Amino acid sequence: MSGRTRVTLFGTLATLLTAWSLAPLVETSGWLVQAALLLAVQAGVGAGARRVPLARALTVGAQLLVSLLLLAFLFAGKAESTGSGPLAFLVTDFAGLFQQGVRDVGEFAIPAPLTDGIRLLLLAGVLLIGLLVDVLAVTLRTAAAAGLPLLALYSVAAGLSDGRGQPWLAFLLAGAGYLMLLLSEGRDRLAQWGRVFGAAPNARTPASAGSGYGANGAGGTRAVAPVRTGRRIGAVALGLALAVPAALPSLGGGMLGNQGEDAPSAGGGGGTISAVNPLVSLQSSLNAQDNRVVMKYRTDSPQLGEQYLRILALDEFNGVKWEASARPLTDVPQRLPNPAGLTEEVRRTAVEVRTTVSAADTYAQRYLPMPYPATQVDIGGKWRFEPAGRTLVGDQLGKDRFQNVQGAQYTVRSLLLRPTAEQLQSAPPANAAVHAEYTKLPDNLPPVVAETARRVTQGATDDYARAVKLQDFFAVSGGFRYDTKVSSGTGSQAIARFLQDKEGFCVHFAFSMAAMSRTLGIPARVAVGFTPGEKQSDGTVNVSMRDAHAWPELYFEGVGWTRFEPTPRSGITLPDYSRPEAPAPQPSASSAAPSQSAAAPSAAPSQSGEACPPAQKKLGECGGPAAQQSTGSGSGGVSAGTVLAWTVLVLLVAAVPLLPLLWRRRVRERRLGSGEVLAAWRELGDCAWDVGVPPDEALSPRGAAGRIVLLGRLEGEAAEAVHRVAGAVERALYAPPGAAGAYGGLSADVLTARSALLAGLGRRSRLRALLLPRSGARLAAAASARLSAASASLTRLVGSLRLPLRTRG
């Protein structure tokens, strides 16, 4: 095995071992096998391209292209797309799934289910880090610098994982991978140069501080600068790997840090369950595997089955997901205003009930769960009131801190409404403002949704009868099955698929009934909260994560927003006003467990008692429905041209700062590889020019060498190397033909002098010499010379074509 192949192998291994630190972020680690295979292919492409050999830029381009094609083929068809043909197969679906993965990362807490979008982000990120490591360690032969992308990968993973899993093992694996990479590169250098790495300069012989080479007693040299530099970089990288995660509060405490009071815990033992703002999406943190109690309450309600604890209403359907529209907040009034649409006739039959709630210390939801409609709330802290949805939301307490319900004790007075079927049936049409706002539908809603709604409600003469028919269609007569392990897709197309597959859980039923109601002109929205819970022997009621639920609310003038229950499962009672006149048997659900949120805080839609599987992310059961590419005229999918244009732009921007460095490296290899003394001398002059010693063409080779040694402050072996090259130049220029002799160490002497010249500079000057070499002025001179030559040739050509003037007379 060649040295470069060994470095390639250990670079791939180091990337894979560092990627292990990402394992705690998701529920399963099967993606690591795919990552290993993809990394192996990517490294193999690079090794093959270097054997051809291809230019370095082409090698990196080939690796990048093959990696993108592998990802595109691996994930093609995973996201719904309206495009057709190979371009949509390879680009459009791939870009859509990438966007879906970004949304999944924002919606799920850790450990998240391994959705296709999240898997794509993980594999793409690991491949990108692997490519950077391969470029630095193998292509550019700077293995020590390859620790920087590995450090970035480990730091992000350690910060986000927040101590989950076995952080000490992840650190050891990442560190071991990096050290093996350094050792393999050191062995490769040893094989190439024949020098022993790791020895210190001989104390009896002065050594050049600039060159890093010390002379031993026998006159040999030992290369210690590369080892010293590599050790320093390695020590700094490993130190940063420990310090950076702890220094980034947004990423948590890292491997050695303890989580703060406000930081969410990962499940199990009593940590805080946090949720994102439900105004953005429904959220289920998925970080608890047990059915912990999140609230306890006492109530004097005579109908416990109607004691739903509502958090907020999702009233806007944009074709991608249901979400709560942004509305202004006000101070919480002493007495909440009357519910919208409620008349005095219906209110007279209502009963005002009192409910005292005690929230668990592990429940940190920003929105206050309350019976609907609440009339008065007594709670400490800073809260704001949103009138349209009749919700209380925690106010901002400081930077990135908001009031939440964690450990709160509060009392709510609410109305237990008892509308009759006759009141709902005789309800007048909703006022124009309510009807216009709550019947909006996206342009990309499939026609089958409205067609099914009209077919199901055929024969109904009023909105109430239509609503009851829709509820019975889902809960009783439609043949739907309650199942938490479905794969129904996302967005508007998911409703059509749900109507065809007829299996799902509470979010599928609530979202579908609300959308179908809007197609019939009935104002509708989706409520998120908790079912009544389980009454205990001491009179209290426990509300657990399994009680999280979603249901549709329909608006009837005179009654207001009214709950319906289309979800066919045990533990759910149909409201009295929505029961059919002829009692029908309640279907047995295949999954009899009540609705659950894996982490209850945002009252994510219902799910079974087992851990939330990835399939439950579909349609938003474990969080808000992930967005998809829209179909129809309103499609917002990313075009193939846009993806390609951005890819090319990013590559160009990333390559621009490296162009001078790559050009100088290519020129140096060509000059030294030719074996010509004058080419090597020209390279030595350009190396000195790069560090600030401009060439002086008036000097002899010996005088120019002395000038480089003096101005470059070279000593010892480096100075001798410069003089040896100058001596070889003199022999090549002035010695009789055939008397110059061979000079086997020419390239090594030039590189030794270059290393010493760079070592004598400060950090900023060294970067300037590498990234912006002064010898690049030769490019401008060469371009100017070519332009002058081309201009002269054009002038001669025009002159030769000019017709001779006719002689007068």
XYZ file of N, CA, C and O in Angstrom, residues 147 304 326 397 595 617 631 664 748:
36
model
N -7.530 18.508 10.615
C -8.224 18.449 11.898
C -9.270 19.533 12.060
O -10.172 19.404 12.889
N -66.868 15.549 32.844
C -65.421 15.466 32.701
C -65.016 15.157 31.259
O -63.956 15.578 30.805
N -50.297 34.941 12.550
C -49.729 35.938 13.461
C -50.796 36.983 13.784
O -51.389 37.587 12.883
N -39.127 37.483 28.876
C -38.540 37.846 30.165
C -37.142 38.418 30.018
O -36.655 39.094 30.909
N -54.410 8.999 22.380
C -53.537 9.926 21.679
C -52.375 10.330 22.556
O -52.508 10.513 23.739
N -44.005 11.314 11.811
C -43.716 12.671 11.374
C -44.574 13.056 10.170
O -44.830 14.222 9.915
N -48.018 21.493 -5.458
C -48.436 21.089 -6.771
C -49.358 22.132 -7.334
O -50.001 22.871 -6.625
N 0.610 28.645 -7.572
C 2.009 28.567 -7.175
C 2.432 27.126 -6.912
O 3.541 26.706 -7.252
N 15.070 18.951 -3.157
C 15.057 18.958 -1.694
C 15.670 20.251 -1.159
O 15.176 20.826 -0.175
